[in-house]
């Protein structure tokens, strides 16, 4: 059974974003959920399924039922998923499958954390280093998450000639986009030189090559296509989804230059019955500047090794050949645990609905979202569209 | 690097690996069925799922697949070491492992360079590390 046309997104909601010590992680989730429900024109009683991710800042084990309890929901379907940064796209797949199988009619898909204020920056970096690095065979050598991605970047530069300036261009472009978004975390324009001379983190990456640490949550409401008639905005259709899981730890990755993005993308394109040429706008995971360069190539938007030039030539800018991360991505809009990739899905839906003013990609009718977790370990691609396909 | 750094934490899968490192030997798991050598050590061969495995000595020679110079420590234990080199080493036998490049000239490391194993004391244990081979 294919998930093509199995479900539609009828609601999207972002919590407040930034450094928000007056809000808890659950509170952020609740705010995003409330906004998504209002956006959909639905009531809490309409929700009979919930899918969420995990929290590293709050001490809850079964986060899905914890959230249901907090929100006063008693659904017939509930899942808490852990695929790192790939989780939001994977969550959409689970929600659609629950709808397609009749386990649920209307599913709240929500995730977020108080990563900025729920822990210190040092705690955030340490928690991630111990969660993503191999506890026995990597941790004794002191890698960090930026360090792992720095090693990917270094190898990529070595094999394909990708330059620091091209990577910096990713940060500059997405910051430019974030400046057009009313709810983005960072709105001060930056230039190439700012990225190159920012505080060094792990060579070749500087602070501005690294994603933000925000307090933020995002939510979607997915429902059965035949129930979407009363929605306030035009429903956005799920065309395709694909996953690929190739390793967990960097030292066990099959390759440092070819990842599971290609396979995930091919599966999503296949289910959707389209090719990369049909995509009007892409929201790519950008935890570090090298990543959306690699993803552009693996998803078929640029030849291998030409992803950096794609950014450098301005093709990824709003108005360019394929606008990427039109909300600012995790580098400039928000990053809070599993919520990082969720904002890419929300932005894809917003772009397909239209009417975003200067940030609108003209005529956007098909959008791609790619999420990845770990160190390009778990990959999930979504293809979404404006009309039933 | 100094002995305030994290000690190895052996478990049932890895105790022989860490005991060997303590004696100055780098060992890998080898499959009796398909002869694949793997790392990190597991209970079965990740290629053919045979449980018929034995330990084999590695030559300790490898090449640098990639590396980074860490400018910010992920945990306080490494703060005094900054800047230090973290690398992925392709062992001559095939498996890839993470280690630090150590020695006075560690920061001059380049992708593709040959390195050889050495051992660094950590409490009662030792961790495999790598040095550049000057030739
Ligand atoms: Zn075998």
Coordinates of C-alpha atoms and ligand atoms in Angstrom, one line a residue:
Chain A
X1 CA 0.0 0.0 0.0
X2 CA 1.3 3.4 -1.0
X3 CA 0.9 6.4 1.3
X4 CA 0.4 8.7 -1.8
X5 CA -2.7 10.8 -1.2
X6 CA -3.4 8.9 2.1
X7 CA -3.5 12.1 4.2
X8 CA -3.6 15.8 4.0
X9 CA -2.1 18.5 6.2
X10 CA -4.8 20.9 7.3
X11 CA -3.1 22.6 10.2
X12 CA 0.3 24.0 11.0
X13 CA 1.6 25.8 14.1
X14 CA 4.8 27.2 15.5
X15 CA 5.3 28.0 19.1
X16 CA 7.1 31.2 20.1
X17 CA 10.8 30.8 19.2
X18 CA 14.0 32.0 21.0
X19 CA 15.2 32.0 24.6
X20 CA 12.0 31.5 26.5
X21 CA 12.7 30.6 30.2
X22 CA 9.1 31.2 31.1
X23 CA 8.0 28.2 29.0
X24 CA 8.5 24.4 29.6
X25 CA 9.1 21.9 26.8
X26 CA 5.6 20.6 27.2
X27 CA 4.3 24.2 27.2
X28 CA 6.0 24.9 23.9
X29 CA 4.4 21.7 22.4
X30 CA 1.0 22.7 23.7
X31 CA 1.3 26.2 22.2
X32 CA 2.3 24.9 18.8
X33 CA -0.5 22.3 19.0
X34 CA -3.1 24.9 19.9
X35 CA -2.0 27.1 17.0
X36 CA -2.1 24.2 14.6
X37 CA -5.6 23.2 15.8
X38 CA -6.8 26.8 15.4
X39 CA -5.2 26.9 11.9
X40 CA -7.1 23.8 11.0
X41 CA -10.4 25.1 12.4
X42 CA -10.7 21.9 14.5
X43 CA -11.4 21.3 18.2
X44 CA -9.5 19.1 20.6
X45 CA -12.2 16.4 20.4
X46 CA -11.4 15.9 16.7
X47 CA -8.0 14.6 17.5
X48 CA -7.9 10.8 17.8
X49 CA -4.1 10.2 17.2
X50 CA -0.9 11.8 18.4
X51 CA 2.7 11.3 17.2
X52 CA 5.6 13.0 18.9
X53 CA 9.4 12.5 19.3
X54 CA 11.5 12.6 22.5
X55 CA 13.0 15.1 24.9
X56 CA 16.5 15.5 26.2
X57 CA 15.8 18.4 28.5
X58 CA 12.8 17.0 30.4
X59 CA 12.6 13.8 32.4
X60 CA 9.7 12.1 30.6
X61 CA 10.0 8.5 29.3
X62 CA 6.8 7.9 27.4
X63 CA 6.6 11.3 25.9
X64 CA 3.6 10.6 23.7
X65 CA 1.3 9.7 26.5
X66 CA 2.9 12.4 28.7
X67 CA 1.8 14.9 26.0
X68 CA -1.7 13.4 25.7
X69 CA -2.1 13.7 29.5
X70 CA -0.9 17.4 29.4
X71 CA -3.2 18.2 26.5
X72 CA -6.2 16.3 28.0
X73 CA -6.3 13.8 25.1
X74 CA -7.1 10.1 25.2
X75 CA -6.5 9.0 21.6
X76 CA -6.7 5.6 20.1
X77 CA -3.3 5.9 18.5
X78 CA -0.1 7.3 20.1
X79 CA 3.5 7.0 19.1
X80 CA 6.8 8.4 20.5
X81 CA 9.5 8.1 17.9
X82 CA 13.3 8.5 18.1
X83 CA 15.2 9.0 14.8
X84 CA 17.1 12.1 15.9
X85 CA 16.7 15.0 13.4
X86 CA 14.9 12.7 11.0
X87 CA 12.0 12.2 13.4
X88 CA 9.6 14.9 12.2
X89 CA 9.4 13.5 8.6
X90 CA 9.2 9.9 10.0
X91 CA 6.4 11.1 12.3
X92 CA 4.5 12.3 9.2
X93 CA 4.9 8.8 7.8
X94 CA 3.5 7.2 10.9
X95 CA 0.6 9.6 11.1
X96 CA -0.3 9.0 7.4
X97 CA 0.0 5.2 7.9
X98 CA -2.3 5.4 11.0
X99 CA -4.8 7.3 8.9
X100 CA -4.5 5.0 5.9
X101 CA -5.0 1.9 8.1
X102 CA -8.0 3.4 9.8
X103 CA -6.3 3.5 13.2
X104 CA -6.9 7.3 13.4
X105 CA -8.8 9.9 11.4
X106 CA -7.1 13.1 12.6
X107 CA -3.6 13.1 14.0
X108 CA -1.7 15.7 15.9
X109 CA 2.0 15.6 15.0
X110 CA 4.0 17.7 17.4
X111 CA 7.5 18.1 18.7
X112 CA 9.7 20.6 20.4
X113 CA 12.0 21.3 23.3
X114 CA 13.2 24.0 25.6
X115 CA 16.8 23.4 24.4
X116 CA 17.9 27.0 25.0
X117 CA 16.7 27.6 28.5
X118 CA 16.1 24.0 29.8
X119 CA 19.9 23.5 29.9
X120 CA 23.1 25.5 29.6
X121 CA 24.9 25.7 26.3
X122 CA 27.6 23.4 27.8
X123 CA 25.0 20.9 28.9
X124 CA 23.4 21.0 25.5
X125 CA 26.7 20.3 23.7
X126 CA 27.7 17.6 26.3
X127 CA 24.3 15.9 26.1
X128 CA 24.5 15.6 22.3
X129 CA 28.1 14.5 22.3
X130 CA 27.2 11.6 24.6
X131 CA 23.9 10.8 22.8
X132 CA 25.2 10.7 19.2
X133 CA 28.8 9.7 19.7
X134 CA 29.5 6.0 20.3
X135 CA 29.6 5.8 24.1
X136 CA 32.4 3.2 24.1
X137 CA 34.4 3.6 21.0
X138 CA 34.1 7.3 20.1
X139 CA 33.5 9.1 23.4
X140 CA 37.0 8.4 24.8
X141 CA 38.4 10.5 21.9
X142 CA 36.4 13.6 22.7
X143 CA 34.4 14.2 19.4
X144 CA 31.5 16.6 19.4
X145 CA 28.5 16.7 17.0
X146 CA 30.1 19.6 15.2
X147 CA 33.4 17.7 15.2
X148 CA 31.7 14.7 13.5
X149 CA 30.2 17.0 10.8
X150 CA 33.5 18.8 10.5
X151 CA 35.1 15.5 9.6
X152 CA 32.4 14.9 6.9
X153 CA 33.0 18.5 5.6
X154 CA 36.8 17.9 5.5
X155 CA 36.4 14.7 3.5
X156 CA 33.9 16.3 1.2
X157 CA 36.2 19.2 0.5
X158 CA 39.0 16.8 -0.1
X159 CA 37.0 14.6 -2.6
X160 CA 34.9 17.2 -4.4
X161 CA 36.7 20.6 -3.9
X162 CA 33.7 22.1 -2.0
X163 CA 35.0 25.4 -0.5
X164 CA 34.6 27.1 2.8
X165 CA 33.1 30.1 0.9
X166 CA 30.4 27.8 -0.6
X167 CA 29.6 26.5 2.9
X168 CA 29.5 30.0 4.3
X169 CA 27.1 30.9 1.5
X170 CA 24.6 28.4 2.9
X171 CA 24.6 30.3 6.2
X172 CA 24.4 33.7 4.5
X173 CA 21.5 32.7 2.2
X174 CA 19.4 31.0 4.9
X175 CA 20.0 34.1 7.2
X176 CA 18.7 36.3 4.4
X177 CA 15.5 34.1 4.3
X178 CA 15.1 34.1 8.1
X179 CA 15.0 37.9 7.9
X180 CA 11.8 37.6 5.9
X181 CA 10.1 35.2 8.4
X182 CA 8.1 36.8 11.2
X183 CA 8.9 34.0 13.8
X184 CA 12.6 33.3 13.1
X185 CA 15.2 33.2 15.9
X186 CA 18.0 35.1 14.1
X187 CA 17.3 38.2 12.0
X188 CA 20.7 40.0 11.7
X189 CA 22.0 39.7 8.2
X190 CA 25.5 38.1 7.9
X191 CA 28.1 38.1 5.2
X192 CA 30.6 35.4 4.0
X193 CA 33.4 37.0 6.0
X194 CA 31.3 36.9 9.2
X195 CA 31.0 33.1 8.8
X196 CA 34.7 32.5 8.0
X197 CA 35.9 34.6 10.9
X198 CA 33.4 33.5 13.5
X199 CA 34.6 31.6 16.5
X200 CA 36.2 28.3 15.4
X201 CA 34.4 25.2 16.7
X202 CA 35.9 22.2 14.9
X203 CA 38.0 22.9 11.8
X204 CA 36.8 23.7 9.2
X205 CA 33.5 24.7 11.0
X206 CA 32.9 28.0 12.8
X207 CA 30.1 29.0 15.0
X208 CA 28.1 30.3 12.1
X209 CA 28.4 27.0 10.3
X210 CA 26.4 25.4 13.2
X211 CA 22.7 25.4 13.8
X212 CA 21.0 27.4 16.6
X213 CA 20.0 26.1 20.0
X214 CA 16.4 27.4 20.5
X215 CA 13.3 27.0 22.6
X216 CA 10.8 26.0 20.0
X217 CA 8.0 23.5 19.0
X218 CA 6.2 22.9 15.8
X219 CA 2.9 21.0 15.1
X220 CA 0.9 19.6 12.2
X221 CA -2.6 18.3 11.9
X222 CA -3.0 15.5 9.4
X223 CA -6.4 14.1 8.5
X224 CA -8.2 11.9 6.1
X225 CA -8.6 13.6 2.7
X226 CA -12.4 13.2 2.8
X227 CA -12.5 15.1 6.1
X228 CA -10.6 18.1 4.9
X229 CA -13.5 20.0 3.3
X230 CA -14.0 22.2 6.3
X231 CA -10.4 23.2 6.7
X232 CA -9.6 27.0 6.8
X233 CA -6.7 26.7 4.4
X234 CA -6.4 24.5 1.3
X235 CA -5.2 21.1 2.4
X236 CA -1.7 20.0 1.5
X237 CA -1.3 16.5 0.2
X238 CA 1.3 13.9 1.0
X239 CA 2.7 12.6 -2.3
X240 CA 5.5 10.5 -1.1
X241 CA 7.8 9.5 1.7
X242 CA 11.0 7.5 1.8
X243 CA 13.5 6.5 4.5
X244 CA 17.0 5.1 4.6
X245 CA 19.0 4.1 7.7
X246 CA 22.6 3.2 7.1
X247 CA 24.5 3.5 10.4
X248 CA 24.3 5.3 13.7
X249 CA 27.9 6.3 14.6
X250 CA 30.1 8.2 12.2
X251 CA 33.0 5.7 12.5
X252 CA 30.6 3.0 11.2
X253 CA 29.2 5.1 8.3
X254 CA 29.5 3.1 5.0
X255 CA 30.8 6.3 3.4
X256 CA 31.6 9.9 4.4
X257 CA 30.5 11.2 1.0
X258 CA 27.6 9.1 0.0
X259 CA 24.8 8.8 2.5
X260 CA 21.2 7.4 2.7
X261 CA 19.8 10.7 1.4
X262 CA 19.8 9.3 -2.1
X263 CA 17.9 6.2 -1.2
X264 CA 15.3 8.0 0.9
X265 CA 14.8 10.6 -1.8
X266 CA 14.4 7.9 -4.5
X267 CA 11.8 6.1 -2.5
X268 CA 9.9 9.4 -1.9
X269 CA 10.1 10.4 -5.6
X270 CA 9.0 6.9 -6.5
X271 CA 5.9 6.9 -4.3
X272 CA 5.0 10.4 -5.5
X273 CA 5.6 9.4 -9.1
X274 CA 7.7 12.6 -9.8
X275 CA 11.3 13.6 -10.5
X276 CA 13.5 16.2 -8.9
X277 CA 12.6 18.5 -11.8
X278 CA 9.0 18.7 -10.5
X279 CA 10.1 20.2 -7.2
X280 CA 9.5 24.0 -6.8
X281 CA 10.9 24.5 -3.3
X282 CA 13.0 22.4 -0.9
X283 CA 13.4 22.5 2.9
X284 CA 16.6 20.6 3.6
X285 CA 18.1 19.6 7.0
X286 CA 20.8 22.1 7.8
X287 CA 22.3 21.3 11.2
X288 CA 25.7 22.3 9.7
X289 CA 26.4 24.2 6.4
X290 CA 27.9 21.2 4.6
X291 CA 24.7 19.1 5.0
X292 CA 22.3 20.9 2.6
X293 CA 25.1 21.0 0.1
X294 CA 25.4 17.2 0.2
X295 CA 21.6 16.8 0.3
X296 CA 21.1 18.9 -2.8
X297 CA 23.4 16.5 -4.7
X298 CA 22.0 13.3 -3.3
X299 CA 18.4 14.4 -4.0
X300 CA 19.2 15.0 -7.6
X301 CA 19.2 18.8 -7.7
X302 CA 22.9 19.2 -8.5
X303 CA 25.5 16.8 -9.9
X304 CA 27.8 15.2 -7.3
X305 CA 30.3 17.8 -6.2
X306 CA 28.3 20.7 -7.5
X307 CA 26.1 21.4 -4.5
X308 CA 28.4 24.1 -3.2
X309 CA 28.4 25.9 -6.6
X310 CA 24.6 25.7 -6.5
X311 CA 24.4 27.8 -3.3
X312 CA 27.2 30.1 -4.5
X313 CA 25.4 30.9 -7.7
X314 CA 22.3 31.9 -5.8
X315 CA 20.1 29.1 -7.2
X316 CA 19.0 28.3 -3.6
X317 CA 17.8 31.8 -2.9
X318 CA 14.2 32.8 -3.0
X319 CA 13.7 33.8 -6.7
X320 CA 16.4 31.3 -7.7
X321 CA 16.2 28.0 -9.6
X322 CA 15.2 26.0 -6.5
X323 CA 14.7 28.1 -3.3
X324 CA 15.9 26.1 -0.3
X325 CA 15.1 26.7 3.4
X326 CA 12.9 29.7 2.7
X327 CA 12.2 30.0 6.5
X328 CA 15.9 30.2 7.4
X329 CA 16.4 26.6 8.4
X330 CA 18.0 25.4 11.6
X331 CA 20.9 27.8 11.0
X332 CA 18.7 30.8 11.4
X333 CA 15.0 30.1 12.0
X334 CA 15.1 27.6 14.9
X335 CA 16.6 24.4 16.1
X336 CA 15.2 22.6 19.2
X337 CA 15.9 18.9 19.3
X338 CA 13.6 17.0 17.0
X339 CA 11.7 20.2 16.1
X340 CA 14.5 21.4 13.8
X341 CA 13.2 19.5 10.8
X342 CA 9.6 20.1 11.7
X343 CA 9.9 23.7 10.8
X344 CA 10.9 22.7 7.3
X345 CA 7.7 20.7 7.0
X346 CA 5.7 23.6 8.3
X347 CA 7.4 26.0 5.8
X348 CA 6.8 23.6 2.9
X349 CA 3.0 23.5 3.8
X350 CA 3.0 27.4 4.1
X351 CA 4.7 27.8 0.7
X352 CA 2.2 25.4 -1.0
X353 CA -0.7 27.4 0.6
X354 CA 0.8 30.6 -0.8
X355 CA 0.5 34.2 0.2
X356 CA 3.8 34.6 2.1
X357 CA 4.7 38.0 0.7
X358 CA 8.3 38.6 -0.1
X359 CA 9.2 35.0 1.1
X360 CA 6.7 33.3 -1.2
X361 CA 8.1 31.1 -3.9
X362 CA 6.0 32.1 -6.9
X363 CA 3.7 29.3 -8.1
X364 CA 5.0 26.7 -5.7
X365 CA 2.9 23.6 -6.2
X366 CA 5.3 20.7 -5.2
X367 CA 7.7 20.8 -2.2
X368 CA 10.3 18.5 -0.9
X369 CA 11.5 18.2 2.7
X370 CA 14.5 16.2 3.9
X371 CA 15.2 15.4 7.5
X372 CA 18.3 13.5 8.8
X373 CA 19.3 12.3 12.2
X374 CA 22.5 11.3 13.9
X375 CA 25.3 12.0 11.5
X376 CA 23.4 11.6 8.3
X377 CA 22.5 8.2 9.8
X378 CA 18.7 8.2 9.5
X379 CA 17.2 9.9 6.5
X380 CA 13.6 10.7 5.6
X381 CA 12.3 12.6 2.6
X382 CA 8.8 13.9 2.1
X383 CA 7.2 15.1 -1.1
X384 CA 4.1 17.3 -0.6
X385 CA 1.8 19.1 -3.0
X386 CA -1.1 21.4 -3.5
X387 CA -3.5 19.2 -5.4
X388 CA -4.4 15.5 -5.1
X389 CA -2.0 13.6 -7.2
Chain B
X1 CA 46.7 13.4 26.6
X2 CA 46.3 13.1 30.3
X3 CA 44.8 10.6 32.7
X4 CA 41.9 12.9 33.7
X5 CA 40.3 11.9 30.4
X6 CA 37.5 9.3 30.3
X7 CA 38.6 5.7 31.0
X8 CA 37.5 3.0 28.7
X9 CA 34.3 1.2 29.8
X10 CA 34.6 -2.4 28.9
X11 CA 31.5 -4.6 28.5
X12 CA 31.0 -8.3 27.6
X13 CA 31.5 -7.5 23.9
X14 CA 34.6 -5.5 24.3
X15 CA 36.5 -6.7 27.4
X16 CA 39.1 -8.7 25.4
X17 CA 39.7 -5.6 23.2
X18 CA 40.4 -3.4 26.2
X19 CA 42.5 -6.1 27.9
X20 CA 44.6 -6.3 24.7
X21 CA 45.0 -2.6 24.5
X22 CA 46.3 -2.6 28.0
X23 CA 49.0 -5.0 26.8
X24 CA 49.8 -2.8 23.8
X25 CA 47.9 -4.8 21.2
X26 CA 45.2 -3.6 18.8
X27 CA 42.8 -6.5 18.1
X28 CA 39.9 -6.9 15.8
X29 CA 37.0 -9.5 15.5
X30 CA 37.4 -11.9 12.6
X31 CA 34.7 -14.2 11.2
X32 CA 35.5 -17.9 10.8
X33 CA 32.8 -18.3 8.2
X34 CA 33.3 -15.3 5.8
X35 CA 36.7 -14.1 7.1
X36 CA 35.4 -10.5 7.4
X37 CA 37.1 -8.4 10.1
X38 CA 35.0 -6.0 12.0
X39 CA 35.1 -3.2 14.5
X40 CA 33.7 -2.3 17.0
X41 CA 33.5 -5.8 18.4
X42 CA 30.2 -7.6 18.3
X43 CA 28.7 -11.0 19.3
X44 CA 28.1 -11.9 15.6
X45 CA 29.5 -11.1 12.3
X46 CA 27.7 -8.1 10.8
X47 CA 28.2 -9.5 7.3
X48 CA 27.0 -13.1 7.5
X49 CA 25.7 -13.3 11.1
X50 CA 28.0 -16.1 12.0
X51 CA 28.7 -16.4 15.8
X52 CA 31.9 -18.1 15.1
X53 CA 34.3 -15.3 15.7
X54 CA 37.9 -15.0 17.0
X55 CA 40.2 -12.1 17.9
X56 CA 43.0 -11.3 15.6
X57 CA 45.9 -8.9 16.0
X58 CA 45.9 -5.8 13.7
X59 CA 49.1 -4.5 12.2
X60 CA 48.4 -1.2 13.8
X61 CA 49.0 0.6 10.5
X62 CA 46.3 2.8 8.9
X63 CA 45.6 5.9 6.9
X64 CA 43.8 9.0 7.8
X65 CA 40.3 9.1 6.2
X66 CA 39.4 12.5 7.7
X67 CA 40.1 14.6 10.7
X68 CA 39.1 17.7 12.6
X69 CA 41.0 19.9 15.0
X70 CA 38.6 20.4 18.0
X71 CA 38.5 24.1 19.1
X72 CA 35.8 23.6 21.6
X73 CA 35.5 20.6 23.9
X74 CA 32.2 18.7 24.1
X75 CA 32.7 17.8 27.8
X76 CA 34.8 19.4 30.5
X77 CA 37.2 16.4 30.6
X78 CA 38.6 17.5 27.3
X79 CA 38.7 21.2 27.9
X80 CA 42.4 21.2 28.8
X81 CA 43.3 19.3 25.6
X82 CA 41.9 21.9 23.2
X83 CA 43.0 22.1 20.4
X84 CA 43.2 18.4 19.7
X85 CA 42.9 16.2 16.7
X86 CA 40.0 13.7 16.2
X87 CA 40.4 11.5 13.2
X88 CA 38.9 8.5 11.4
X89 CA 41.5 5.9 10.7
X90 CA 41.2 3.3 8.0
X91 CA 43.1 0.3 9.4
X92 CA 45.2 -1.8 7.0
X93 CA 42.8 -4.7 7.7
X94 CA 39.7 -2.8 6.5
X95 CA 37.8 -1.5 9.5
X96 CA 37.6 2.2 10.3
X97 CA 37.9 3.6 13.8
X98 CA 37.9 6.9 15.6
X99 CA 41.0 8.0 17.5
X100 CA 43.1 11.1 18.3
X101 CA 46.2 11.8 16.3
X102 CA 48.8 12.4 19.0
X103 CA 52.4 13.6 19.0
X104 CA 54.1 17.0 18.6
X105 CA 53.3 17.2 14.9
X106 CA 49.7 16.0 15.2
X107 CA 48.2 19.3 13.9
X108 CA 50.1 18.9 10.7
X109 CA 48.0 15.8 9.9
X110 CA 46.6 15.4 6.4
X111 CA 43.9 13.2 4.7
X112 CA 45.5 10.1 3.3
X113 CA 48.6 10.1 5.5
X114 CA 49.9 6.9 7.0
X115 CA 49.7 6.5 10.8
X116 CA 50.6 3.8 13.3
X117 CA 48.9 2.9 16.6
X118 CA 50.3 3.8 20.0
X119 CA 48.7 3.4 23.4
X120 CA 47.7 6.0 25.9
X121 CA 47.2 5.2 29.6
X122 CA 43.8 6.0 31.0
X123 CA 43.7 5.0 34.7
X124 CA 44.1 1.3 34.8
X125 CA 43.4 1.0 31.1
X126 CA 44.9 2.1 27.8
X127 CA 43.2 3.5 24.6
X128 CA 44.6 3.0 21.1
X129 CA 45.8 6.3 19.6
X130 CA 47.6 7.0 16.3
X131 CA 50.8 8.9 15.4
X132 CA 51.9 10.2 12.0
X133 CA 54.6 8.0 10.3
X134 CA 57.3 10.2 9.0
X135 CA 58.8 8.6 5.9
Ligands
LIG1 ZN1 31.0 -13.4 8.6

